[in-house]
Amino acid sequence: MEYILISIFYSYAYVYLLILCSLRNVTALVEHFDHQLRGTRLSGCDFSQGSWIYGDTYPLYNASLCSFIEKQFNCEGNGRTDKLYLKYRWKPQQCELPKFNGQDFLERMKGKKIMFVGDSLSLNQWQSLTCMLHAAVPQSNFTLQRKGDLSTFYFQDYNISLMLFRNAFLVDLVKEKMGRILKLDSIQNGNSWKGFDMLIFNTWHWWLHKGSAKAWDYIQKGDKLYKDMDRLIAFNEGLKTWSKWVDSNIDPSHTKVFFQGISPTHYNGAEWNATKGTTCNHETQPITGSTYPGGPPPAVAVVKGVLSNMSTAVGLLDVTQLSQLRKDGHPSIYGIDGQNGNDCSHWCLAGVPDTWNQFLYAILVMGGKSINLNY
């Protein structure tokens, strides 16, 4: 009887110890996952949601010291006298963007090749990044070469190439006997985009052009030719072709791929509840708060839809809403045409595209967790 009682005691003791150990393991596991979750929440803050606030340390560079800046973006150099547009910084709702450190960017990307592929909004962002980095290491040797559609800014001391490949549609626009054909299913240009460490793509604005500004005579999809078609449908088809090219040709372990997102225009003041006929001209301050009254352009949903169906992880630089709030950030009459034009599409430099590049820098310092890859 005594033996039986001892056996029962040890059996209960053993079970108790198992439960205790299990509880300790569970507690440790919970603490581990809680730590992981908190870390993810911190680094996974949605940078695209926030507002513009005054910043004493802005702008991040002086455009007059960026000797290679495009004339069309140098608003101050073209006579813009109000300076408040230079002093705003983007403040996400739940966190802070890492402070941009150009020298750190160069050290992290030493020996790498980065290419921007897209239209003049890609030029805008590429130009911004070259100015930001040059300002950080003004004594560093660099070369700038332009050959056809390819521009290369090379930091010799860091062996870094920052390249821009001008391509307004990503898919092919070819000249044939019958005229200019935009081929929604063809992307032969992609052969020029291979072998890079980072690719940042962009397209949208040229899909909207009409009349004499339209870049094509026909649109081709499959074996069919169209004189024209719904631009959003055409954009969606072209972007799907690009996404298939990325999935088939890019090794994400060697190349990080990003899409710039849709950069908005400010030609219609009704979008921000201004009087009829208002454009970006004479606008000197951002829209207050974090909401743009006009809502997002329909192209945003197309981009997110295409990216969500890709097998390759592509980071979306979700710049639309923060840029929509900056009705004051365009060259307006201080662009390439001076008083003869009103550019509410591109952006002054220094200015809004600097924040787009802060997003890129955040990806480097936070391991990519700062940009949502799930759409």
mmCIF file of C-alpha atoms in Angstrom:
data_model
loop_
_atom_site.group_PDB
_atom_site.id
_atom_site.type_symbol
_atom_site.label_atom_id
_atom_site.label_comp_id
_atom_site.label_asym_id
_atom_site.label_seq_id
_atom_site.Cartn_x
_atom_site.Cartn_y
_atom_site.Cartn_z
ATOM 1 C CA MET A 1 0.000 0.000 0.000
ATOM 2 C CA GLU A 2 2.823 2.346 0.937
ATOM 3 C CA TYR A 3 4.483 1.601 -2.413
ATOM 4 C CA ILE A 4 1.295 2.410 -4.284
ATOM 5 C CA LEU A 5 0.924 5.769 -2.468
ATOM 6 C CA ILE A 6 4.560 6.657 -3.243
ATOM 7 C CA SER A 7 4.031 5.749 -6.907
ATOM 8 C CA ILE A 8 0.901 7.912 -7.076
ATOM 9 C CA PHE A 9 2.775 10.797 -5.400
ATOM 10 C CA TYR A 10 5.636 10.595 -7.888
ATOM 11 C CA SER A 11 3.188 10.303 -10.781
ATOM 12 C CA TYR A 12 1.378 13.488 -9.699
ATOM 13 C CA ALA A 13 4.710 15.189 -9.044
ATOM 14 C CA TYR A 14 5.905 14.234 -12.529
ATOM 15 C CA VAL A 15 2.687 15.497 -14.122
ATOM 16 C CA TYR A 16 2.965 18.709 -12.083
ATOM 17 C CA LEU A 17 6.532 19.238 -13.236
ATOM 18 C CA LEU A 18 5.504 18.604 -16.853
ATOM 19 C CA ILE A 19 2.701 21.157 -16.555
ATOM 20 C CA LEU A 20 5.030 23.647 -14.862
ATOM 21 C CA CYS A 21 7.669 23.226 -17.554
ATOM 22 C CA SER A 22 5.006 23.524 -20.241
ATOM 23 C CA LEU A 23 3.667 26.704 -18.682
ATOM 24 C CA ARG A 24 7.159 28.122 -18.506
ATOM 25 C CA ASN A 25 7.726 27.213 -22.152
ATOM 26 C CA VAL A 26 4.385 28.732 -23.124
ATOM 27 C CA THR A 27 5.219 31.880 -21.142
ATOM 28 C CA ALA A 28 8.595 32.119 -22.812
ATOM 29 C CA LEU A 29 6.952 31.526 -26.189
ATOM 30 C CA VAL A 30 4.341 34.213 -25.529
ATOM 31 C CA GLU A 31 7.029 36.638 -24.386
ATOM 32 C CA HIS A 32 9.023 35.834 -27.535
ATOM 33 C CA PHE A 33 6.096 36.418 -29.872
ATOM 34 C CA ASP A 34 4.993 39.490 -27.946
ATOM 35 C CA HIS A 35 8.455 40.938 -28.445
ATOM 36 C CA GLN A 36 8.332 40.055 -32.132
ATOM 37 C CA LEU A 37 4.877 41.583 -32.506
ATOM 38 C CA ARG A 38 5.849 44.798 -30.766
ATOM 39 C CA GLY A 39 8.959 45.022 -32.910
ATOM 40 C CA THR A 40 6.913 44.483 -36.047
ATOM 41 C CA ARG A 41 4.411 47.146 -35.047
ATOM 42 C CA LEU A 42 7.192 49.643 -34.470
ATOM 43 C CA SER A 43 9.132 48.943 -37.644
ATOM 44 C CA GLY A 44 5.970 48.268 -39.634
ATOM 45 C CA CYS A 45 4.454 51.691 -39.042
ATOM 46 C CA ASP A 46 2.596 52.907 -42.134
ATOM 47 C CA PHE A 47 4.722 55.823 -43.269
ATOM 48 C CA SER A 48 2.174 56.842 -45.903
ATOM 49 C CA GLN A 49 -0.323 58.038 -43.268
ATOM 50 C CA GLY A 50 0.515 61.352 -41.635
ATOM 51 C CA SER A 51 0.701 65.106 -42.173
ATOM 52 C CA TRP A 52 3.136 67.852 -43.101
ATOM 53 C CA ILE A 53 4.668 69.936 -40.305
ATOM 54 C CA TYR A 54 7.169 72.773 -40.226
ATOM 55 C CA GLY A 55 10.757 71.567 -39.887
ATOM 56 C CA ASP A 56 13.662 73.805 -38.893
ATOM 57 C CA THR A 57 16.223 71.436 -40.408
ATOM 58 C CA TYR A 58 14.619 71.517 -43.859
ATOM 59 C CA PRO A 59 15.315 71.581 -46.740
ATOM 60 C CA LEU A 60 17.773 68.669 -46.813
ATOM 61 C CA TYR A 61 19.990 70.451 -49.359
ATOM 62 C CA ASN A 62 20.451 73.770 -51.096
ATOM 63 C CA ALA A 63 19.439 73.528 -54.745
ATOM 64 C CA SER A 64 21.910 76.260 -55.687
ATOM 65 C CA LEU A 65 24.756 73.974 -54.556
ATOM 66 C CA CYS A 66 23.440 71.068 -56.641
ATOM 67 C CA SER A 67 25.082 72.165 -59.897
ATOM 68 C CA PHE A 68 23.577 69.381 -61.986
ATOM 69 C CA ILE A 69 19.947 69.977 -60.981
ATOM 70 C CA GLU A 70 17.461 70.081 -63.846
ATOM 71 C CA LYS A 71 16.297 73.626 -64.579
ATOM 72 C CA GLN A 72 12.657 72.525 -64.617
ATOM 73 C CA PHE A 73 12.847 71.472 -60.932
ATOM 74 C CA ASN A 74 14.913 74.379 -59.600
ATOM 75 C CA CYS A 75 12.001 76.580 -58.567
ATOM 76 C CA GLU A 76 14.058 78.887 -56.368
ATOM 77 C CA GLY A 77 16.620 79.327 -59.131
ATOM 78 C CA ASN A 78 13.765 80.139 -61.543
ATOM 79 C CA GLY A 79 12.577 83.014 -59.384
ATOM 80 C CA ARG A 80 10.193 81.549 -56.802
ATOM 81 C CA THR A 81 10.376 83.946 -53.875
ATOM 82 C CA ASP A 82 8.175 82.268 -51.241
ATOM 83 C CA LYS A 83 10.309 79.849 -49.211
ATOM 84 C CA LEU A 84 7.823 78.158 -46.906
ATOM 85 C CA TYR A 85 7.380 75.218 -49.299
ATOM 86 C CA LEU A 86 10.989 74.260 -48.548
ATOM 87 C CA LYS A 87 10.466 73.953 -44.792
ATOM 88 C CA TYR A 88 7.915 71.169 -44.446
ATOM 89 C CA ARG A 89 8.720 67.637 -43.346
ATOM 90 C CA TRP A 90 6.513 64.549 -43.376
ATOM 91 C CA LYS A 91 5.366 63.277 -39.978
ATOM 92 C CA PRO A 92 3.771 59.796 -39.977
ATOM 93 C CA GLN A 93 0.905 59.398 -37.503
ATOM 94 C CA GLN A 94 2.418 56.643 -35.365
ATOM 95 C CA CYS A 95 6.187 56.922 -35.754
ATOM 96 C CA GLU A 96 9.062 58.948 -37.173
ATOM 97 C CA LEU A 97 10.812 58.571 -40.479
ATOM 98 C CA PRO A 98 14.480 57.810 -39.876
ATOM 99 C CA LYS A 99 16.544 60.960 -40.364
ATOM 100 C CA PHE A 100 18.141 60.814 -43.782
ATOM 101 C CA ASN A 101 21.897 60.237 -43.582
ATOM 102 C CA GLY A 102 23.412 60.453 -47.038
ATOM 103 C CA GLN A 103 26.827 59.163 -46.041
ATOM 104 C CA ASP A 104 25.233 56.167 -44.335
ATOM 105 C CA PHE A 105 23.170 55.516 -47.486
ATOM 106 C CA LEU A 106 26.350 55.525 -49.561
ATOM 107 C CA GLU A 107 28.167 53.208 -47.147
ATOM 108 C CA ARG A 108 25.261 50.749 -47.125
ATOM 109 C CA MET A 109 25.018 50.743 -50.906
ATOM 110 C CA LYS A 110 28.764 50.732 -51.624
ATOM 111 C CA GLY A 111 29.525 48.870 -54.829
ATOM 112 C CA LYS A 112 25.834 48.678 -55.810
ATOM 113 C CA LYS A 113 23.907 49.669 -58.913
ATOM 114 C CA ILE A 114 20.519 51.368 -58.535
ATOM 115 C CA MET A 115 18.241 52.104 -61.458
ATOM 116 C CA PHE A 116 15.114 54.244 -61.702
ATOM 117 C CA VAL A 117 12.899 53.243 -64.632
ATOM 118 C CA GLY A 118 10.012 55.430 -65.730
ATOM 119 C CA ASP A 119 8.893 58.839 -66.919
ATOM 120 C CA SER A 120 9.789 62.370 -65.804
ATOM 121 C CA LEU A 121 8.492 61.647 -62.283
ATOM 122 C CA SER A 122 11.260 59.051 -62.071
ATOM 123 C CA LEU A 123 13.610 61.795 -63.235
ATOM 124 C CA ASN A 124 12.227 63.956 -60.424
ATOM 125 C CA GLN A 125 12.979 61.319 -57.772
ATOM 126 C CA TRP A 126 16.357 60.313 -59.240
ATOM 127 C CA GLN A 127 17.417 63.962 -59.373
ATOM 128 C CA SER A 128 16.311 64.428 -55.766
ATOM 129 C CA LEU A 129 18.389 61.463 -54.571
ATOM 130 C CA THR A 130 21.518 62.608 -56.401
ATOM 131 C CA CYS A 131 21.212 66.064 -54.803
ATOM 132 C CA MET A 132 20.584 64.583 -51.336
ATOM 133 C CA LEU A 133 23.642 62.347 -51.562
ATOM 134 C CA HIS A 134 25.886 64.996 -53.100
ATOM 135 C CA ALA A 135 24.968 67.371 -50.259
ATOM 136 C CA ALA A 136 26.062 64.724 -47.742
ATOM 137 C CA VAL A 137 29.516 64.254 -49.336
ATOM 138 C CA PRO A 138 30.126 67.468 -51.339
ATOM 139 C CA GLN A 139 33.855 66.755 -51.730
ATOM 140 C CA SER A 140 33.304 63.247 -53.109
ATOM 141 C CA ASN A 141 34.164 62.760 -56.774
ATOM 142 C CA PHE A 142 31.307 62.025 -59.153
ATOM 143 C CA THR A 143 30.586 61.789 -62.853
ATOM 144 C CA LEU A 144 27.314 62.390 -64.688
ATOM 145 C CA GLN A 145 26.762 60.945 -68.136
ATOM 146 C CA ARG A 146 23.721 61.054 -70.370
ATOM 147 C CA LYS A 147 23.392 58.839 -73.421
ATOM 148 C CA GLY A 148 20.022 58.546 -75.088
ATOM 149 C CA ASP A 149 17.434 57.421 -72.552
ATOM 150 C CA LEU A 150 20.068 56.464 -69.961
ATOM 151 C CA SER A 151 21.593 58.816 -67.391
ATOM 152 C CA THR A 152 24.253 57.638 -64.937
ATOM 153 C CA PHE A 153 25.368 59.444 -61.785
ATOM 154 C CA TYR A 154 28.459 57.676 -60.442
ATOM 155 C CA PHE A 155 30.000 58.224 -56.994
ATOM 156 C CA GLN A 156 33.607 57.176 -57.593
ATOM 157 C CA ASP A 157 34.629 56.993 -53.922
ATOM 158 C CA TYR A 158 31.805 54.555 -53.180
ATOM 159 C CA ASN A 159 31.580 52.749 -56.527
ATOM 160 C CA ILE A 160 27.831 53.422 -56.629
ATOM 161 C CA SER A 161 25.893 53.951 -59.841
ATOM 162 C CA LEU A 162 22.555 55.764 -59.673
ATOM 163 C CA MET A 163 20.968 55.342 -63.069
ATOM 164 C CA LEU A 164 17.841 56.616 -64.766
ATOM 165 C CA PHE A 165 16.284 54.793 -67.714
ATOM 166 C CA ARG A 166 13.608 56.955 -69.313
ATOM 167 C CA ASN A 167 10.606 54.851 -70.303
ATOM 168 C CA ALA A 168 7.178 56.411 -69.985
ATOM 169 C CA PHE A 169 5.091 53.217 -70.275
ATOM 170 C CA LEU A 170 7.436 50.357 -69.224
ATOM 171 C CA VAL A 171 5.854 48.298 -72.026
ATOM 172 C CA ASP A 172 7.111 48.854 -75.581
ATOM 173 C CA LEU A 173 6.275 51.836 -77.747
ATOM 174 C CA VAL A 174 7.563 51.106 -81.257
ATOM 175 C CA LYS A 175 7.543 52.884 -84.601
ATOM 176 C CA GLU A 176 6.239 50.826 -87.509
ATOM 177 C CA LYS A 177 5.068 51.674 -91.025
ATOM 178 C CA MET A 178 1.538 52.338 -89.868
ATOM 179 C CA GLY A 179 2.671 54.598 -87.016
ATOM 180 C CA ARG A 180 3.573 54.510 -83.328
ATOM 181 C CA ILE A 181 2.214 51.416 -81.588
ATOM 182 C CA LEU A 182 1.930 50.981 -77.837
ATOM 183 C CA LYS A 183 2.226 47.219 -77.307
ATOM 184 C CA LEU A 184 0.530 46.231 -74.071
ATOM 185 C CA ASP A 185 1.855 42.651 -74.252
ATOM 186 C CA SER A 186 5.477 43.426 -75.125
ATOM 187 C CA ILE A 187 8.345 44.507 -72.878
ATOM 188 C CA GLN A 188 11.571 44.040 -74.844
ATOM 189 C CA ASN A 189 12.970 47.086 -73.036
ATOM 190 C CA GLY A 190 13.303 44.869 -69.969
ATOM 191 C CA ASN A 191 16.624 43.515 -71.201
ATOM 192 C CA SER A 192 18.175 46.820 -70.093
ATOM 193 C CA TRP A 193 16.937 46.424 -66.519
ATOM 194 C CA LYS A 194 18.684 43.196 -65.590
ATOM 195 C CA GLY A 195 21.646 42.863 -63.237
ATOM 196 C CA PHE A 196 20.844 45.709 -60.843
ATOM 197 C CA ASP A 197 20.830 45.647 -57.055
ATOM 198 C CA MET A 198 17.757 47.886 -56.803
ATOM 199 C CA LEU A 199 15.081 48.838 -59.334
ATOM 200 C CA ILE A 200 12.493 51.583 -58.757
ATOM 201 C CA PHE A 201 9.778 51.600 -61.424
ATOM 202 C CA ASN A 202 7.174 54.212 -62.265
ATOM 203 C CA THR A 203 4.540 54.847 -64.919
ATOM 204 C CA TRP A 204 1.150 56.550 -65.213
ATOM 205 C CA HIS A 205 1.110 60.169 -66.381
ATOM 206 C CA TRP A 206 1.733 59.495 -70.064
ATOM 207 C CA TRP A 207 -1.178 57.056 -70.169
ATOM 208 C CA LEU A 208 -3.510 60.047 -69.734
ATOM 209 C CA HIS A 209 -2.261 62.265 -72.579
ATOM 210 C CA LYS A 210 -4.716 63.042 -75.347
ATOM 211 C CA GLY A 211 -4.768 64.862 -78.666
ATOM 212 C CA SER A 212 -1.384 65.978 -79.976
ATOM 213 C CA ALA A 213 0.225 65.040 -76.637
ATOM 214 C CA LYS A 214 -0.752 61.376 -77.052
ATOM 215 C CA ALA A 215 2.380 59.276 -77.577
ATOM 216 C CA TRP A 216 0.849 56.547 -79.786
ATOM 217 C CA ASP A 217 -1.209 56.165 -82.953
ATOM 218 C CA TYR A 218 -2.449 52.681 -82.050
ATOM 219 C CA ILE A 219 -2.641 50.419 -79.023
ATOM 220 C CA GLN A 220 -1.982 46.727 -79.581
ATOM 221 C CA LYS A 221 -3.234 43.934 -77.318
ATOM 222 C CA GLY A 222 -2.665 40.459 -78.639
ATOM 223 C CA ASP A 223 -3.383 40.505 -82.374
ATOM 224 C CA LYS A 224 -5.822 43.414 -82.157
ATOM 225 C CA LEU A 225 -5.107 47.063 -82.860
ATOM 226 C CA TYR A 226 -7.106 49.855 -81.262
ATOM 227 C CA LYS A 227 -7.129 53.512 -82.195
ATOM 228 C CA ASP A 228 -7.677 54.175 -78.509
ATOM 229 C CA MET A 229 -9.172 52.513 -75.442
ATOM 230 C CA ASP A 230 -10.095 53.230 -71.842
ATOM 231 C CA ARG A 231 -6.827 54.522 -70.395
ATOM 232 C CA LEU A 232 -7.270 52.821 -67.022
ATOM 233 C CA ILE A 233 -7.848 49.467 -68.733
ATOM 234 C CA ALA A 234 -4.789 50.005 -70.943
ATOM 235 C CA PHE A 235 -2.720 50.957 -67.886
ATOM 236 C CA ASN A 236 -3.852 47.829 -66.070
ATOM 237 C CA GLU A 237 -2.925 45.602 -69.021
ATOM 238 C CA GLY A 238 0.475 47.235 -69.409
ATOM 239 C CA LEU A 239 1.220 46.968 -65.702
ATOM 240 C CA LYS A 240 0.281 43.277 -65.707
ATOM 241 C CA THR A 241 2.792 42.718 -68.507
ATOM 242 C CA TRP A 242 5.437 44.485 -66.420
ATOM 243 C CA SER A 243 4.543 42.380 -63.359
ATOM 244 C CA LYS A 244 4.972 39.155 -65.362
ATOM 245 C CA TRP A 245 8.358 40.382 -66.557
ATOM 246 C CA VAL A 246 9.461 41.028 -62.961
ATOM 247 C CA ASP A 247 8.204 37.633 -61.790
ATOM 248 C CA SER A 248 10.048 35.883 -64.645
ATOM 249 C CA ASN A 249 13.306 37.845 -64.687
ATOM 250 C CA ILE A 250 14.084 39.142 -61.202
ATOM 251 C CA ASP A 251 15.731 37.161 -58.418
ATOM 252 C CA PRO A 252 14.562 38.934 -55.233
ATOM 253 C CA SER A 253 17.574 37.598 -53.324
ATOM 254 C CA HIS A 254 19.782 39.730 -55.566
ATOM 255 C CA THR A 255 17.530 42.614 -56.626
ATOM 256 C CA LYS A 256 15.150 44.707 -54.537
ATOM 257 C CA VAL A 257 12.215 45.956 -56.619
ATOM 258 C CA PHE A 258 10.009 48.934 -55.826
ATOM 259 C CA PHE A 259 7.186 50.777 -57.531
ATOM 260 C CA GLN A 260 7.175 54.528 -57.036
ATOM 261 C CA GLY A 261 3.427 54.791 -56.683
ATOM 262 C CA ILE A 262 1.154 57.350 -58.300
ATOM 263 C CA SER A 263 2.341 60.944 -58.124
ATOM 264 C CA PRO A 264 -0.682 63.288 -58.188
ATOM 265 C CA THR A 265 -1.283 66.524 -60.086
ATOM 266 C CA HIS A 266 -2.962 69.697 -58.834
ATOM 267 C CA TYR A 267 -4.716 71.238 -61.815
ATOM 268 C CA ASN A 268 -8.217 71.012 -60.344
ATOM 269 C CA GLY A 269 -8.750 73.033 -57.178
ATOM 270 C CA ALA A 270 -12.155 71.405 -56.644
ATOM 271 C CA GLU A 271 -10.244 68.361 -55.386
ATOM 272 C CA TRP A 272 -9.136 70.310 -52.316
ATOM 273 C CA ASN A 273 -12.306 72.399 -52.030
ATOM 274 C CA ALA A 274 -10.817 75.512 -53.621
ATOM 275 C CA THR A 275 -12.662 77.919 -55.899
ATOM 276 C CA LYS A 276 -13.303 76.987 -59.509
ATOM 277 C CA GLY A 277 -10.300 77.451 -61.770
ATOM 278 C CA THR A 278 -7.746 77.166 -58.972
ATOM 279 C CA THR A 279 -4.538 75.271 -59.754
ATOM 280 C CA CYS A 280 -1.236 74.846 -57.935
ATOM 281 C CA ASN A 281 -0.176 78.341 -59.036
ATOM 282 C CA HIS A 282 0.086 80.763 -56.087
ATOM 283 C CA GLU A 283 -0.349 77.913 -53.579
ATOM 284 C CA THR A 284 2.174 78.370 -50.751
ATOM 285 C CA GLN A 285 1.116 75.915 -48.019
ATOM 286 C CA PRO A 286 0.134 72.243 -47.809
ATOM 287 C CA ILE A 287 -3.350 71.029 -47.031
ATOM 288 C CA THR A 288 -3.651 70.705 -43.263
ATOM 289 C CA GLY A 289 -4.418 67.352 -41.687
ATOM 290 C CA SER A 290 -3.950 63.912 -43.177
ATOM 291 C CA THR A 291 -6.867 63.580 -45.624
ATOM 292 C CA TYR A 292 -7.083 64.758 -49.219
ATOM 293 C CA PRO A 293 -10.683 65.769 -49.979
ATOM 294 C CA GLY A 294 -10.569 64.522 -53.570
ATOM 295 C CA GLY A 295 -9.594 60.979 -52.648
ATOM 296 C CA PRO A 296 -6.973 58.858 -54.416
ATOM 297 C CA PRO A 297 -6.615 58.695 -58.222
ATOM 298 C CA PRO A 298 -8.155 55.494 -59.677
ATOM 299 C CA ALA A 299 -4.700 54.385 -60.846
ATOM 300 C CA VAL A 300 -3.729 53.720 -57.217
ATOM 301 C CA ALA A 301 -6.179 50.804 -57.002
ATOM 302 C CA VAL A 302 -4.824 49.413 -60.283
ATOM 303 C CA VAL A 303 -1.245 49.487 -58.980
ATOM 304 C CA LYS A 304 -2.139 47.822 -55.683
ATOM 305 C CA GLY A 305 -4.230 45.211 -57.452
ATOM 306 C CA VAL A 306 -1.417 44.247 -59.833
ATOM 307 C CA LEU A 307 1.226 44.164 -57.085
ATOM 308 C CA SER A 308 -0.983 41.964 -54.890
ATOM 309 C CA ASN A 309 -1.016 39.251 -57.572
ATOM 310 C CA MET A 310 2.744 39.100 -58.082
ATOM 311 C CA SER A 311 4.876 36.222 -56.823
ATOM 312 C CA THR A 312 7.861 38.567 -56.401
ATOM 313 C CA ALA A 313 7.741 40.877 -53.379
ATOM 314 C CA VAL A 314 7.624 44.422 -54.731
ATOM 315 C CA GLY A 315 7.689 47.338 -52.318
ATOM 316 C CA LEU A 316 5.204 50.108 -52.979
ATOM 317 C CA LEU A 317 6.488 53.574 -52.197
ATOM 318 C CA ASP A 318 3.004 54.779 -51.337
ATOM 319 C CA VAL A 319 3.623 58.455 -52.024
ATOM 320 C CA THR A 320 0.190 59.424 -53.342
ATOM 321 C CA GLN A 321 -1.587 60.829 -50.298
ATOM 322 C CA LEU A 322 1.389 62.659 -48.822
ATOM 323 C CA SER A 323 2.015 64.217 -52.245
ATOM 324 C CA GLN A 324 -1.657 65.117 -52.719
ATOM 325 C CA LEU A 325 -1.450 67.235 -49.581
ATOM 326 C CA ARG A 326 1.368 69.294 -51.153
ATOM 327 C CA LYS A 327 -0.533 71.484 -53.601
ATOM 328 C CA ASP A 328 2.208 74.045 -52.904
ATOM 329 C CA GLY A 329 5.088 71.810 -53.973
ATOM 330 C CA HIS A 330 4.897 72.073 -57.786
ATOM 331 C CA PRO A 331 7.005 74.326 -60.044
ATOM 332 C CA SER A 332 3.831 76.023 -61.358
ATOM 333 C CA ILE A 333 5.130 79.108 -63.240
ATOM 334 C CA TYR A 334 8.654 78.550 -61.914
ATOM 335 C CA GLY A 335 9.370 75.514 -64.059
ATOM 336 C CA ILE A 336 11.180 75.121 -67.354
ATOM 337 C CA ASP A 337 8.798 77.421 -69.264
ATOM 338 C CA GLY A 338 8.914 80.231 -66.742
ATOM 339 C CA GLN A 339 5.919 82.550 -66.915
ATOM 340 C CA ASN A 340 4.661 80.795 -70.060
ATOM 341 C CA GLY A 341 3.741 77.544 -68.327
ATOM 342 C CA ASN A 342 2.028 76.197 -65.228
ATOM 343 C CA ASP A 343 3.534 72.877 -64.175
ATOM 344 C CA CYS A 344 1.333 71.211 -61.557
ATOM 345 C CA SER A 345 2.646 67.709 -62.340
ATOM 346 C CA HIS A 346 6.311 67.739 -61.382
ATOM 347 C CA TRP A 347 7.833 68.838 -58.072
ATOM 348 C CA CYS A 348 10.217 71.549 -56.958
ATOM 349 C CA LEU A 349 13.609 70.442 -55.652
ATOM 350 C CA ALA A 350 14.345 70.589 -52.841
ATOM 351 C CA GLY A 351 10.839 69.342 -52.076
ATOM 352 C CA VAL A 352 8.359 66.478 -52.009
ATOM 353 C CA PRO A 353 10.456 63.800 -53.822
ATOM 354 C CA ASP A 354 13.028 64.100 -51.019
ATOM 355 C CA THR A 355 10.445 62.402 -48.792
ATOM 356 C CA TRP A 356 9.998 59.640 -51.366
ATOM 357 C CA ASN A 357 13.723 58.995 -51.033
ATOM 358 C CA GLN A 358 13.463 59.067 -47.255
ATOM 359 C CA PHE A 359 11.133 56.098 -47.683
ATOM 360 C CA LEU A 360 13.868 54.311 -49.627
ATOM 361 C CA TYR A 361 16.378 55.107 -46.901
ATOM 362 C CA ALA A 362 13.963 53.825 -44.248
ATOM 363 C CA ILE A 363 13.884 50.499 -46.084
ATOM 364 C CA LEU A 364 17.661 50.264 -45.851
ATOM 365 C CA VAL A 365 17.894 51.071 -42.142
ATOM 366 C CA MET A 366 14.795 49.120 -41.078
ATOM 367 C CA GLY A 367 15.234 46.064 -43.252
ATOM 368 C CA GLY A 368 12.246 46.730 -45.475
ATOM 369 C CA LYS A 369 9.679 46.309 -42.673
ATOM 370 C CA SER A 370 8.776 49.977 -42.882
ATOM 371 C CA ILE A 371 7.093 49.572 -46.259
ATOM 372 C CA ASN A 372 3.983 47.433 -46.518
ATOM 373 C CA LEU A 373 4.494 44.633 -49.062
ATOM 374 C CA ASN A 374 0.960 43.275 -48.689
ATOM 375 C CA TYR A 375 -1.771 44.970 -50.646
#
